[in-house]
Each structure stands twice: as C-alpha cells, then as structure tokens.
Amino acid sequence: MLRSLSRVFSYVQAERNLKSAVLRSLWSAASVCSDFYLKPTMETKLYKPPQEVRGMTSLNKEAFTQTITVPALRVPNGVLNKVVKSLKKATIQRPGVPRVVQDEEGSSDFRLVLLDPHRISSLSSFSEGEAEALRSFSVVQELRHYELQLTYHNLKSDEVLEAVLPPGQDVPSGFSRVGHIAHFNLRDHQLPYKNLIGQVIIDKNPGVTCVVNKTNMIDTTYRYFKMEVMAGEENMVAKIKENGVTYEFDFSSVYWNSRLSTEHQRVVQLVKRGDTVFDVFAGVGPFAVPAARSGANVLANDLNPESHKWLQHNCKLNKVEKKVRTFNLDGRAFIQGPVKQELPVLLKGKAKVHIVMNLPALALDFLDAFRGLLPQELSCDENLPTVHCYSFSKDDDPDTDVVKRASCSLGFPLKDKCSVHFVRNVAPNKDMLCVSFTIPKEVLFSGDLRKDR
C-alpha cells in the first residue's frame, strides 16, 4: 500500500515539474519576442497616400514620398541567400524596393530581410515550412521594424491614380497598347486628369512614349477614330509585331485592334498554300499579309486611302508584295468588280476560295452583293467560296441573331448551313462574332436574286 502511494506521489510530482518547465519555456520565449509585441502594430496597407495629392492634375512626384514601417528579419550573411529563397513569398515585392538592406546596427555580418506587411504581421504569420527553414538556418525569430521610404517611383500606376482621383471614382485600369502608343477611352470624370494619367502611364510602362485618348466613336466609313495626345511625343506611326508578322501604320488614321490577334491567326490557319483570299475590308493587312506569307494568293481591298497606303507598305515590309494585289474600293464595288472577275476561273480549280469581311458594324449589309454575282451558265456544286463575315450583336441570343441577319441580307436561309464563332465581348451586352458559310449556289448563280446597286 505504501509502495503504491509512493508511485502516485512520484507521478504527481513529475507532472508538476513538467508543467513548471513548460511555463518557464513559454515565459522565456515571450521575453525574447517582447521587443516586437510592445511596439506599434505593422501597417496593414503598405501605402497610404498623403492627402495633399488628392485632386492633383499636374504631376508632382515629390508629393508622393512617404515613410512607412515594415517588418524585417536580421539574418547572418552566411545564410542570407538561402533565407531569401525560403521566404520568397513573404518578402516585400515592390518596384524599386530592395528585399535586403544594411543592418541597422551597423554590423557587416548581418543584413535585414524586408518582409511584406500584408503577409507577415507577427511570427505566427510564417508558414510551417518558412518557420522550419528559419530554425534550420539558426535565424533568430525576432521581427524588427524597419522605416522604409517609398517614393513615386516605388508606386504602381493604379496606386498613384487612386490617390489622385476623387474618392469613389473609377480609376482607369486598362488600356490598349499599339507599339509605343497607349490608347485610352477615358470617361468624362477622368478628363480633368488626362495629362497626369498619361504621364503616369509613360513612367510606369517601359517602351510607352505616347498616350492618347479616343475622342469619338469609330468612323464606320474609314474605320478610325479621332484622338488627342494626353502625354508624350506626338508620333502616331506605330510599329508592332503580331503572330510573327511586322506591321507599320499611322494609328491616328487607320483602324487597328491588338485584341484581334488570336482571331487573325485562327482564320489564317484555315488558309492553305495555293488558296485564294479576298479580303474585302483589309485595313493595314492583319489577314492579308499573313495569308500571303502562308502561300495564298491574296486580293486585299480597303476604302480608306490611308489604310490602302499602309497595306501596300506592310506587304513590302514582309516581302509578300508579289502575292498580294491591293485595291482602294468600296466593299460592294470590290465584290462586284475584282471578286466577280476572278471567281469564274477559281471555281474550276481545286484550291479553296476564302472571302474575309471584317467590318463588324456593317459587313452583314454587304452580303447582298453576292446575289446573282455570276451568270447562271457557270453554276457548279463544288469549290464554292467560303465567307467569313464579322458582326456585332446585342441580342440575348447573339448566334441566332447574326445568322438571321446574314440570311436576310443574303436572301437565303443559313440556319444549319453555317457556323458561328464567338470572337470577343466588346462592351457590356455587345459581342463580336464571325459567321462562316459556303455561298449557296442558289445565291451566287441565281439571276432572279440579282439586285443592281
């Protein structure tokens, strides 16, 4: 009995000793970290702009300078690279701000690794893997406070613009880039800040030397819009590369949309060597030039004299001028002229014929030009031309809408005889689509359907 009581007493005493040891350990750890917890809490937002920049319309870069507090770790030089690599997701990521700085205590044996205050606010913020790495490299797990000066050059463009524009107003977050030109569609409330916005975009986007704002809707006749220079040089001649093809053009007098590069490539990939392509609204050549480079014979047309000039220039630039015949005609005149003249011979061959009609605002209206285009005696069932016609639609069922409108203009039902490809959403409830179909022989060779225009 006494032996049993002795064992129980020993067990209780051992448990008390263990609890005391744990408490001493926790107290010791708290003492080590007490320097951090007694100091003010880290900034939850890395940059809070000074109030004086609000409403600024002429850019004053010095006004954005501010000193903030960020967490840091003191790391021995011998393990510095390993620690930085292990804490890759936890270190500060800010344009022009180094992740490693000199030790504040002046020791040449240590450096301070700056941490992201959004990611690290206390020692418990480190992931299990990060904490284990710090232990394995014998880094003292004590967060320090580092006074970091942020200047205009360390800020992102949206941070600058958000600080300047009145609270609650939309910040211009996206733009189209065409070579060295950045193109905006500013809203009315953003116009007073247009020059500042332009300068910020130039500063924060290497290679951008001109920023413009669209001032009206696209001209449906010549397919370009008027613009004003917000900042930078007034050089509107852009040079770009799309799908391996180089283009040059005056962006202020022709139509170009960089967001259509995937669509250009999709259609050109349908064209085989020896095929013939009629590009009714060719612009500066984004369909015509790569089609010619792939070995097709191309007849390209555009009503805009400037587009026609740059189309010819781009053919020479890409060394396909012998494969492309260019025209400066109205789309309907091109179909009822060069297309009509070339088709009889082409229909007798085996190579395919593609007709591209990329004028989405109006192209469907030009389909009636194919009615009775060729004499009845040339009628055939094989190798009829394939049309790729683009259109916008605001309908709830855009596919059905474009097929219905194409059928109406063509004078022939295309349902179940065509395919519709979604290209892109150009605005809320407004889609751009491409309807592709083989021109029915009942349309192409029917004298009854002919309409002289």
Tab-separated table of C-alpha atoms in Angstrom:
chain	number	residue	atom	x	y	z
A	1	MET	CA	0.000	0.000	0.000
A	2	LEU	CA	2.766	2.458	0.922
A	3	ARG	CA	4.632	1.472	-2.250
A	4	SER	CA	1.526	2.277	-4.337
A	5	LEU	CA	1.069	5.663	-2.650
A	6	SER	CA	4.732	6.439	-3.288
A	7	ARG	CA	4.305	5.716	-7.004
A	8	VAL	CA	1.240	8.001	-7.199
A	9	PHE	CA	3.111	10.801	-5.396
A	10	SER	CA	6.055	10.476	-7.768
A	11	TYR	CA	3.769	10.661	-10.790
A	12	VAL	CA	2.009	13.838	-9.496
A	13	GLN	CA	5.342	15.474	-8.701
A	14	ALA	CA	6.710	14.683	-12.160
A	15	GLU	CA	3.624	16.185	-13.787
A	16	ARG	CA	4.032	19.374	-11.712
A	17	ASN	CA	7.687	19.642	-12.711
A	18	LEU	CA	6.753	19.229	-16.382
A	19	LYS	CA	4.139	21.982	-16.186
A	20	SER	CA	6.619	24.306	-14.486
A	21	ALA	CA	9.194	23.645	-17.202
A	22	VAL	CA	6.688	24.391	-19.937
A	23	LEU	CA	5.652	27.645	-18.250
A	24	ARG	CA	9.302	28.690	-17.830
A	25	SER	CA	9.889	27.930	-21.523
A	26	LEU	CA	6.868	29.958	-22.627
A	27	TRP	CA	7.894	32.884	-20.396
A	28	SER	CA	11.398	32.775	-21.815
A	29	ALA	CA	10.070	32.789	-25.392
A	30	ALA	CA	7.767	35.692	-24.591
A	31	SER	CA	10.711	37.609	-23.147
A	32	VAL	CA	12.702	37.101	-26.363
A	33	CYS	CA	9.828	38.406	-28.501
A	34	SER	CA	8.668	41.122	-26.150
A	35	ASP	CA	10.525	43.796	-28.139
A	36	PHE	CA	8.183	43.149	-31.106
A	37	TYR	CA	4.890	42.931	-29.248
A	38	LEU	CA	5.457	46.123	-27.278
A	39	LYS	CA	5.956	48.129	-30.471
A	40	PRO	CA	3.119	49.537	-32.614
A	41	THR	CA	1.275	47.198	-34.983
A	42	MET	CA	2.590	46.972	-38.523
A	43	GLU	CA	0.848	48.867	-41.340
A	44	THR	CA	-1.950	46.747	-42.807
A	45	LYS	CA	-1.881	48.802	-46.021
A	46	LEU	CA	1.567	49.267	-47.489
A	47	TYR	CA	0.962	52.746	-48.871
A	48	LYS	CA	-1.459	55.394	-47.693
A	49	PRO	CA	-1.113	58.440	-49.963
A	50	PRO	CA	-0.739	61.901	-48.426
A	51	GLN	CA	-3.950	63.908	-48.534
A	52	GLU	CA	-2.296	66.739	-50.485
A	53	VAL	CA	-2.080	64.630	-53.678
A	54	ARG	CA	-5.868	64.253	-53.893
A	55	GLY	CA	-7.208	66.236	-56.853
A	56	MET	CA	-3.752	66.830	-58.348
A	57	THR	CA	-3.957	67.489	-62.123
A	58	SER	CA	-0.294	68.363	-62.754
A	59	LEU	CA	2.022	65.579	-61.620
A	60	ASN	CA	4.239	66.429	-58.627
A	61	LYS	CA	6.261	63.285	-57.962
A	62	GLU	CA	7.825	64.573	-54.733
A	63	ALA	CA	4.401	64.843	-53.086
A	64	PHE	CA	4.027	61.057	-53.052
A	65	THR	CA	7.089	60.423	-50.835
A	66	GLN	CA	6.185	58.741	-47.556
A	67	THR	CA	7.907	56.723	-44.818
A	68	ILE	CA	6.210	53.517	-43.692
A	69	THR	CA	7.039	50.739	-41.240
A	70	VAL	CA	7.631	47.200	-42.495
A	71	PRO	CA	8.664	44.021	-40.647
A	72	ALA	CA	12.199	42.683	-41.089
A	73	LEU	CA	14.406	39.776	-40.028
A	74	ARG	CA	18.077	40.099	-39.065
A	75	VAL	CA	19.896	37.388	-40.993
A	76	PRO	CA	23.582	36.304	-40.932
A	77	ASN	CA	25.342	36.852	-44.272
A	78	GLY	CA	26.349	33.192	-44.470
A	79	VAL	CA	22.759	32.013	-44.886
A	80	LEU	CA	21.296	35.147	-46.489
A	81	ASN	CA	20.655	33.703	-49.961
A	82	LYS	CA	19.087	30.545	-48.540
A	83	VAL	CA	16.808	32.535	-46.255
A	84	VAL	CA	15.674	34.878	-49.048
A	85	LYS	CA	14.907	31.879	-51.242
A	86	SER	CA	12.950	30.145	-48.464
A	87	LEU	CA	10.955	33.318	-47.717
A	88	LYS	CA	10.271	34.145	-51.380
A	89	LYS	CA	6.528	34.561	-50.823
A	90	ALA	CA	6.966	36.510	-47.582
A	91	THR	CA	9.495	39.143	-48.670
A	92	ILE	CA	8.455	42.588	-49.821
A	93	GLN	CA	7.573	42.864	-53.520
A	94	ARG	CA	7.608	46.465	-54.576
A	95	PRO	CA	9.026	48.200	-57.697
A	96	GLY	CA	12.482	49.588	-56.964
A	97	VAL	CA	12.494	48.442	-53.312
A	98	PRO	CA	15.294	46.010	-52.339
A	99	ARG	CA	14.400	42.940	-50.322
A	100	VAL	CA	17.733	43.056	-48.488
A	101	VAL	CA	19.180	46.177	-46.790
A	102	GLN	CA	22.073	47.041	-44.495
A	103	ASP	CA	21.842	46.025	-40.845
A	104	GLU	CA	20.641	48.956	-38.756
A	105	GLU	CA	23.138	48.088	-36.019
A	106	GLY	CA	25.987	48.577	-38.472
A	107	SER	CA	27.259	45.003	-38.379
A	108	SER	CA	28.875	43.767	-41.586
A	109	ASP	CA	27.995	40.183	-40.619
A	110	PHE	CA	24.229	40.681	-40.843
A	111	ARG	CA	21.629	42.027	-43.250
A	112	LEU	CA	17.954	42.854	-42.819
A	113	VAL	CA	15.452	40.992	-44.977
A	114	LEU	CA	12.365	43.163	-45.544
A	115	LEU	CA	9.016	41.392	-45.336
A	116	ASP	CA	5.611	42.094	-46.860
A	117	PRO	CA	3.392	43.609	-44.116
A	118	HIS	CA	0.315	42.223	-45.892
A	119	ARG	CA	1.764	38.742	-45.495
A	120	ILE	CA	3.693	38.953	-42.224
A	121	SER	CA	2.355	40.773	-39.162
A	122	SER	CA	3.786	38.511	-36.425
A	123	LEU	CA	5.960	35.413	-36.052
A	124	SER	CA	2.862	33.238	-36.313
A	125	SER	CA	2.297	34.551	-39.851
A	126	PHE	CA	5.112	32.408	-41.209
A	127	SER	CA	4.018	29.137	-42.747
A	128	GLU	CA	5.193	25.899	-41.171
A	129	GLY	CA	7.767	25.471	-43.925
A	130	GLU	CA	9.086	29.018	-43.567
A	131	ALA	CA	9.370	28.714	-39.789
A	132	GLU	CA	11.213	25.410	-40.126
A	133	ALA	CA	13.630	26.971	-42.630
A	134	LEU	CA	14.398	29.822	-40.210
A	135	ARG	CA	15.097	27.344	-37.422
A	136	SER	CA	17.347	25.218	-39.647
A	137	PHE	CA	19.407	28.305	-40.614
A	138	SER	CA	19.616	29.410	-36.941
A	139	VAL	CA	17.927	32.744	-37.673
A	140	VAL	CA	16.761	34.490	-34.506
A	141	GLN	CA	12.995	34.609	-34.859
A	142	GLU	CA	12.522	38.189	-33.794
A	143	LEU	CA	10.639	40.615	-36.021
A	144	ARG	CA	12.161	44.055	-36.249
A	145	HIS	CA	10.683	47.284	-37.514
A	146	TYR	CA	12.272	48.991	-40.494
A	147	GLU	CA	11.470	52.542	-41.554
A	148	LEU	CA	11.130	52.369	-45.358
A	149	GLN	CA	10.842	55.427	-47.562
A	150	LEU	CA	8.506	54.954	-50.518
A	151	THR	CA	8.704	57.426	-53.382
A	152	TYR	CA	6.650	57.915	-56.561
A	153	HIS	CA	8.997	55.507	-58.333
A	154	ASN	CA	8.090	52.697	-55.906
A	155	LEU	CA	4.352	53.019	-56.529
A	156	LYS	CA	2.242	51.191	-59.064
A	157	SER	CA	0.243	53.222	-61.575
A	158	ASP	CA	-3.117	52.288	-60.067
A	159	GLU	CA	-1.909	53.388	-56.608
A	160	VAL	CA	-0.913	56.806	-57.941
A	161	LEU	CA	-4.164	57.289	-59.842
A	162	GLU	CA	-6.311	56.039	-56.959
A	163	ALA	CA	-4.587	58.574	-54.705
A	164	VAL	CA	-5.193	61.446	-57.123
A	165	LEU	CA	-8.759	60.896	-58.341
A	166	PRO	CA	-11.687	61.833	-56.089
A	167	PRO	CA	-12.815	59.021	-53.751
A	168	GLY	CA	-15.311	56.621	-55.286
A	169	GLN	CA	-14.492	57.493	-58.897
A	170	ASP	CA	-13.323	54.816	-61.319
A	171	VAL	CA	-9.582	54.582	-61.832
A	172	PRO	CA	-8.559	53.967	-65.482
A	173	SER	CA	-7.208	50.458	-65.096
A	174	GLY	CA	-6.778	49.234	-68.658
A	175	PHE	CA	-5.523	50.486	-71.979
A	176	SER	CA	-4.688	49.105	-75.396
A	177	ARG	CA	-1.062	49.190	-76.422
A	178	VAL	CA	-0.105	49.622	-80.057
A	179	GLY	CA	3.677	49.695	-80.298
A	180	HIS	CA	4.880	52.729	-78.349
A	181	ILE	CA	1.318	54.112	-78.076
A	182	ALA	CA	-1.046	53.539	-75.135
A	183	HIS	CA	-4.677	54.110	-76.051
A	184	PHE	CA	-7.390	55.007	-73.508
A	185	ASN	CA	-11.145	55.531	-73.619
A	186	LEU	CA	-11.431	57.941	-70.692
A	187	ARG	CA	-14.725	58.682	-69.004
A	188	ASP	CA	-15.932	62.256	-68.528
A	189	HIS	CA	-14.958	62.434	-64.839
A	190	GLN	CA	-11.408	61.363	-65.705
A	191	LEU	CA	-10.806	64.020	-68.375
A	192	PRO	CA	-9.542	66.756	-65.976
A	193	TYR	CA	-6.736	64.363	-65.014
A	194	LYS	CA	-5.891	63.181	-68.548
A	195	ASN	CA	-2.418	64.755	-68.718
A	196	LEU	CA	-1.440	63.357	-65.322
A	197	ILE	CA	-2.821	59.925	-66.244
A	198	GLY	CA	-0.826	59.967	-69.464
A	199	GLN	CA	2.425	60.868	-67.707
A	200	VAL	CA	1.932	58.145	-65.077
A	201	ILE	CA	1.369	55.523	-67.783
A	202	ILE	CA	4.578	56.575	-69.560
A	203	ASP	CA	6.536	56.458	-66.288
A	204	LYS	CA	5.251	53.033	-65.278
A	205	ASN	CA	5.274	51.225	-68.649
A	206	PRO	CA	8.689	50.848	-70.313
A	207	GLY	CA	8.507	51.421	-74.063
A	208	VAL	CA	5.369	53.589	-73.948
A	209	THR	CA	6.294	57.067	-75.173
A	210	CYS	CA	2.876	58.354	-76.278
A	211	VAL	CA	-0.531	58.152	-74.569
A	212	VAL	CA	-3.725	59.037	-76.454
A	213	ASN	CA	-7.406	59.260	-75.651
A	214	LYS	CA	-10.198	58.373	-78.055
A	215	THR	CA	-12.442	61.394	-78.621
A	216	ASN	CA	-15.268	59.932	-80.717
A	217	MET	CA	-16.764	56.698	-81.992
A	218	ILE	CA	-15.044	54.756	-84.771
A	219	ASP	CA	-15.802	56.207	-88.195
A	220	THR	CA	-17.707	53.417	-89.969
A	221	THR	CA	-16.570	54.686	-93.376
A	222	TYR	CA	-12.820	54.755	-92.833
A	223	ARG	CA	-12.729	52.768	-89.545
A	224	TYR	CA	-10.596	55.009	-87.382
A	225	PHE	CA	-11.275	57.372	-84.513
A	226	LYS	CA	-10.086	60.859	-83.667
A	227	MET	CA	-7.752	61.070	-80.709
A	228	GLU	CA	-5.862	63.544	-78.571
A	229	VAL	CA	-2.397	63.160	-77.092
A	230	MET	CA	-2.535	63.014	-73.281
A	231	ALA	CA	1.224	62.860	-72.748
A	232	GLY	CA	4.474	62.146	-74.544
A	233	GLU	CA	5.567	62.526	-78.133
A	234	GLU	CA	3.096	63.158	-80.950
A	235	ASN	CA	4.386	60.300	-83.075
A	236	MET	CA	1.422	58.287	-84.329
A	237	VAL	CA	3.357	55.906	-86.603
A	238	ALA	CA	3.425	52.612	-84.730
A	239	LYS	CA	5.480	49.525	-85.407
A	240	ILE	CA	4.246	46.260	-83.959
A	241	LYS	CA	4.668	42.527	-84.342
A	242	GLU	CA	1.671	40.178	-84.353
A	243	ASN	CA	1.925	36.416	-84.803
A	244	GLY	CA	5.422	36.822	-86.231
A	245	VAL	CA	4.390	39.483	-88.782
A	246	THR	CA	5.611	43.093	-88.629
A	247	TYR	CA	3.214	45.984	-89.302
A	248	GLU	CA	3.695	49.730	-89.511
A	249	PHE	CA	0.902	52.298	-89.761
A	250	ASP	CA	-0.327	55.711	-88.659
A	251	PHE	CA	-2.561	54.821	-85.726
A	252	SER	CA	-4.392	58.164	-85.984
A	253	SER	CA	-5.710	57.480	-89.500
A	254	VAL	CA	-6.313	53.709	-89.739
A	255	TYR	CA	-8.062	51.000	-87.741
A	256	TRP	CA	-6.065	48.570	-85.605
A	257	ASN	CA	-7.127	46.379	-82.689
A	258	SER	CA	-4.452	44.345	-80.919
A	259	ARG	CA	-7.150	42.276	-79.191
A	260	LEU	CA	-7.940	40.572	-82.511
A	261	SER	CA	-4.560	38.854	-82.914
A	262	THR	CA	-5.970	35.443	-81.950
A	263	GLU	CA	-8.828	35.826	-84.442
A	264	HIS	CA	-6.463	36.872	-87.214
A	265	GLN	CA	-4.418	33.753	-86.566
A	266	ARG	CA	-7.491	31.475	-86.389
A	267	VAL	CA	-8.747	32.448	-89.834
A	268	VAL	CA	-5.319	32.491	-91.483
A	269	GLN	CA	-4.734	28.928	-90.248
A	270	LEU	CA	-7.771	27.846	-92.304
A	271	VAL	CA	-5.995	29.008	-95.443
A	272	LYS	CA	-3.694	26.545	-97.268
A	273	ARG	CA	-0.890	27.148	-99.741
A	274	GLY	CA	-2.350	27.859	-103.179
A	275	ASP	CA	-5.735	29.043	-101.840
A	276	THR	CA	-7.103	32.434	-102.809
A	277	VAL	CA	-8.196	35.009	-100.230
A	278	PHE	CA	-10.392	38.013	-100.990
A	279	ASP	CA	-10.095	40.468	-98.077
A	280	VAL	CA	-12.982	42.902	-98.560
A	281	PHE	CA	-12.151	45.253	-95.658
A	282	ALA	CA	-8.423	44.599	-95.346
A	283	GLY	CA	-7.275	47.520	-93.216
A	284	VAL	CA	-3.479	47.516	-92.982
A	285	GLY	CA	-3.294	43.783	-93.674
A	286	PRO	CA	-3.695	41.645	-90.500
A	287	PHE	CA	-5.449	38.914	-92.541
A	288	ALA	CA	-3.955	39.600	-95.970
A	289	VAL	CA	-0.248	39.705	-95.119
A	290	PRO	CA	-0.027	36.501	-93.013
A	291	ALA	CA	-2.250	34.670	-95.542
A	292	ALA	CA	0.188	35.645	-98.295
A	293	ARG	CA	3.103	34.535	-96.120
A	294	SER	CA	1.443	31.129	-95.790
A	295	GLY	CA	1.418	30.755	-99.573
A	296	ALA	CA	-2.040	32.018	-100.513
A	297	ASN	CA	-2.858	34.358	-103.374
A	298	VAL	CA	-4.475	37.458	-101.901
A	299	LEU	CA	-6.639	40.255	-103.261
A	300	ALA	CA	-6.972	42.865	-100.500
A	301	ASN	CA	-9.176	45.946	-100.504
A	302	ASP	CA	-9.893	48.918	-98.273
A	303	LEU	CA	-11.859	52.096	-98.885
A	304	ASN	CA	-9.672	54.224	-96.595
A	305	PRO	CA	-6.792	55.667	-98.697
A	306	GLU	CA	-4.517	55.684	-95.644
A	307	SER	CA	-5.254	52.020	-94.886
A	308	HIS	CA	-4.593	51.176	-98.540
A	309	LYS	CA	-1.250	53.006	-98.380
A	310	TRP	CA	-0.113	51.179	-95.233
A	311	LEU	CA	-1.442	47.872	-96.594
A	312	GLN	CA	0.905	48.240	-99.547
A	313	HIS	CA	3.724	49.280	-97.212
A	314	ASN	CA	3.224	46.207	-94.998
A	315	CYS	CA	3.198	43.884	-97.998
A	316	LYS	CA	6.612	45.250	-98.993
A	317	LEU	CA	7.827	45.219	-95.395
A	318	ASN	CA	7.046	41.491	-95.157
A	319	LYS	CA	8.189	40.771	-98.744
A	320	VAL	CA	4.820	39.484	-99.997
A	321	GLU	CA	4.001	42.313	-102.425
A	322	LYS	CA	4.082	39.826	-105.331
A	323	LYS	CA	1.456	37.652	-103.619
A	324	VAL	CA	-0.988	40.475	-102.802
A	325	ARG	CA	-2.968	42.661	-105.200
A	326	THR	CA	-4.337	45.705	-103.433
A	327	PHE	CA	-7.424	47.807	-104.182
A	328	ASN	CA	-8.854	51.080	-102.859
A	329	LEU	CA	-12.586	50.498	-103.442
A	330	ASP	CA	-15.902	50.399	-101.631
A	331	GLY	CA	-16.567	46.874	-100.362
A	332	ARG	CA	-19.545	46.295	-102.660
A	333	ALA	CA	-17.579	47.577	-105.668
A	334	PHE	CA	-14.742	45.207	-104.779
A	335	ILE	CA	-17.112	42.211	-104.647
A	336	GLN	CA	-18.887	43.123	-107.873
A	337	GLY	CA	-15.595	44.021	-109.568
A	338	PRO	CA	-12.358	42.099	-108.816
A	339	VAL	CA	-14.095	39.249	-106.946
A	340	LYS	CA	-16.614	38.735	-109.769
A	341	GLN	CA	-13.829	38.811	-112.370
A	342	GLU	CA	-11.608	36.260	-110.612
A	343	LEU	CA	-14.210	33.740	-109.395
A	344	PRO	CA	-15.090	32.001	-112.703
A	345	VAL	CA	-11.541	30.683	-113.135
A	346	LEU	CA	-11.053	29.923	-109.442
A	347	LEU	CA	-14.233	27.843	-109.219
A	348	LYS	CA	-12.863	25.486	-111.873
A	349	GLY	CA	-9.770	24.738	-109.795
A	350	LYS	CA	-9.296	22.652	-106.669
A	351	ALA	CA	-7.788	25.298	-104.388
A	352	LYS	CA	-10.229	26.829	-101.920
A	353	VAL	CA	-11.516	30.388	-102.034
A	354	HIS	CA	-11.957	32.407	-98.810
A	355	ILE	CA	-13.717	35.762	-98.579
A	356	VAL	CA	-12.981	37.690	-95.365
A	357	MET	CA	-15.361	40.513	-94.395
A	358	ASN	CA	-14.105	42.139	-91.188
A	359	LEU	CA	-16.228	45.243	-90.754
A	360	PRO	CA	-18.435	44.109	-87.868
A	361	ALA	CA	-20.563	47.259	-87.763
A	362	LEU	CA	-21.687	46.893	-91.406
A	363	ALA	CA	-20.323	43.740	-93.057
A	364	LEU	CA	-23.619	41.788	-92.983
A	365	ASP	CA	-25.208	44.528	-95.109
A	366	PHE	CA	-22.731	43.792	-97.896
A	367	LEU	CA	-23.724	40.126	-98.271
A	368	ASP	CA	-26.426	41.050	-100.760
A	369	ALA	CA	-23.626	41.879	-103.212
A	370	PHE	CA	-23.220	38.119	-103.786
A	371	ARG	CA	-26.799	37.698	-105.071
A	372	GLY	CA	-26.619	36.654	-108.698
A	373	LEU	CA	-22.966	37.672	-108.850
A	374	LEU	CA	-22.113	35.104	-111.566
A	375	PRO	CA	-24.004	34.043	-114.721
A	376	GLN	CA	-26.321	31.031	-114.442
A	377	GLU	CA	-24.334	29.072	-117.028
A	378	LEU	CA	-21.278	28.956	-114.705
A	379	SER	CA	-23.247	27.194	-111.982
A	380	CYS	CA	-21.374	24.434	-110.147
A	381	ASP	CA	-21.729	22.387	-106.983
A	382	GLU	CA	-18.071	22.156	-105.943
A	383	ASN	CA	-15.435	24.584	-104.698
A	384	LEU	CA	-17.890	27.344	-103.862
A	385	PRO	CA	-16.340	30.257	-101.894
A	386	THR	CA	-16.327	30.278	-98.087
A	387	VAL	CA	-17.261	33.580	-96.451
A	388	HIS	CA	-16.047	34.671	-93.003
A	389	CYS	CA	-18.260	37.635	-92.106
A	390	TYR	CA	-17.998	39.573	-88.814
A	391	SER	CA	-20.759	41.292	-86.899
A	392	PHE	CA	-21.658	42.823	-83.558
A	393	SER	CA	-24.723	41.671	-81.668
A	394	LYS	CA	-26.517	42.972	-78.583
A	395	ASP	CA	-29.158	40.250	-78.727
A	396	ASP	CA	-29.763	37.821	-75.850
A	397	ASP	CA	-29.071	35.033	-78.358
A	398	PRO	CA	-26.256	36.539	-80.468
A	399	ASP	CA	-25.594	33.388	-82.545
A	400	THR	CA	-29.190	33.192	-83.728
A	401	ASP	CA	-29.261	36.945	-84.269
A	402	VAL	CA	-26.262	37.093	-86.645
A	403	VAL	CA	-27.437	34.029	-88.604
A	404	LYS	CA	-30.882	35.574	-89.028
A	405	ARG	CA	-29.448	38.905	-90.202
A	406	ALA	CA	-26.939	37.242	-92.526
A	407	SER	CA	-29.727	35.139	-94.045
A	408	CYS	CA	-31.858	38.232	-94.599
A	409	SER	CA	-29.067	40.113	-96.374
A	410	LEU	CA	-28.040	37.081	-98.419
A	411	GLY	CA	-31.650	36.245	-99.327
A	412	PHE	CA	-31.141	32.607	-98.345
A	413	PRO	CA	-31.681	30.724	-95.041
A	414	LEU	CA	-28.327	29.853	-93.442
A	415	LYS	CA	-29.668	28.005	-90.424
A	416	ASP	CA	-27.840	24.654	-90.123
A	417	LYS	CA	-25.685	25.687	-93.106
A	418	CYS	CA	-23.150	27.866	-91.281
A	419	SER	CA	-21.020	28.092	-88.148
A	420	VAL	CA	-20.774	30.973	-85.683
A	421	HIS	CA	-17.550	31.707	-83.803
A	422	PHE	CA	-17.510	33.968	-80.735
A	423	VAL	CA	-14.630	36.453	-81.104
A	424	ARG	CA	-14.813	38.733	-78.070
A	425	ASN	CA	-17.030	40.803	-75.849
A	426	VAL	CA	-16.536	44.436	-76.882
A	427	ALA	CA	-18.842	46.052	-74.317
A	428	PRO	CA	-21.490	45.030	-71.785
A	429	ASN	CA	-24.134	43.036	-73.728
A	430	LYS	CA	-22.283	43.522	-77.010
A	431	ASP	CA	-20.449	40.613	-78.650
A	432	MET	CA	-18.341	40.336	-81.768
A	433	LEU	CA	-18.925	37.158	-83.767
A	434	CYS	CA	-17.836	35.587	-87.039
A	435	VAL	CA	-20.357	33.682	-89.145
A	436	SER	CA	-18.765	31.353	-91.716
A	437	PHE	CA	-20.599	29.676	-94.573
A	438	THR	CA	-20.239	28.457	-98.125
A	439	ILE	CA	-22.073	30.766	-100.523
A	440	PRO	CA	-25.062	28.719	-101.750
A	441	LYS	CA	-25.128	28.197	-105.497
A	442	GLU	CA	-28.761	29.332	-105.417
A	443	VAL	CA	-27.443	32.758	-104.358
A	444	LEU	CA	-24.240	33.039	-106.357
A	445	PHE	CA	-25.693	31.943	-109.727
A	446	SER	CA	-29.322	32.992	-109.474
A	447	GLY	CA	-30.271	35.743	-111.902
A	448	ASP	CA	-33.635	36.081	-110.138
A	449	LEU	CA	-31.947	37.196	-106.939
A	450	ARG	CA	-29.704	39.760	-108.607
A	451	LYS	CA	-30.067	43.313	-107.379
A	452	ASP	CA	-28.211	46.031	-109.160
A	453	ARG	CA	-26.796	48.549	-106.750
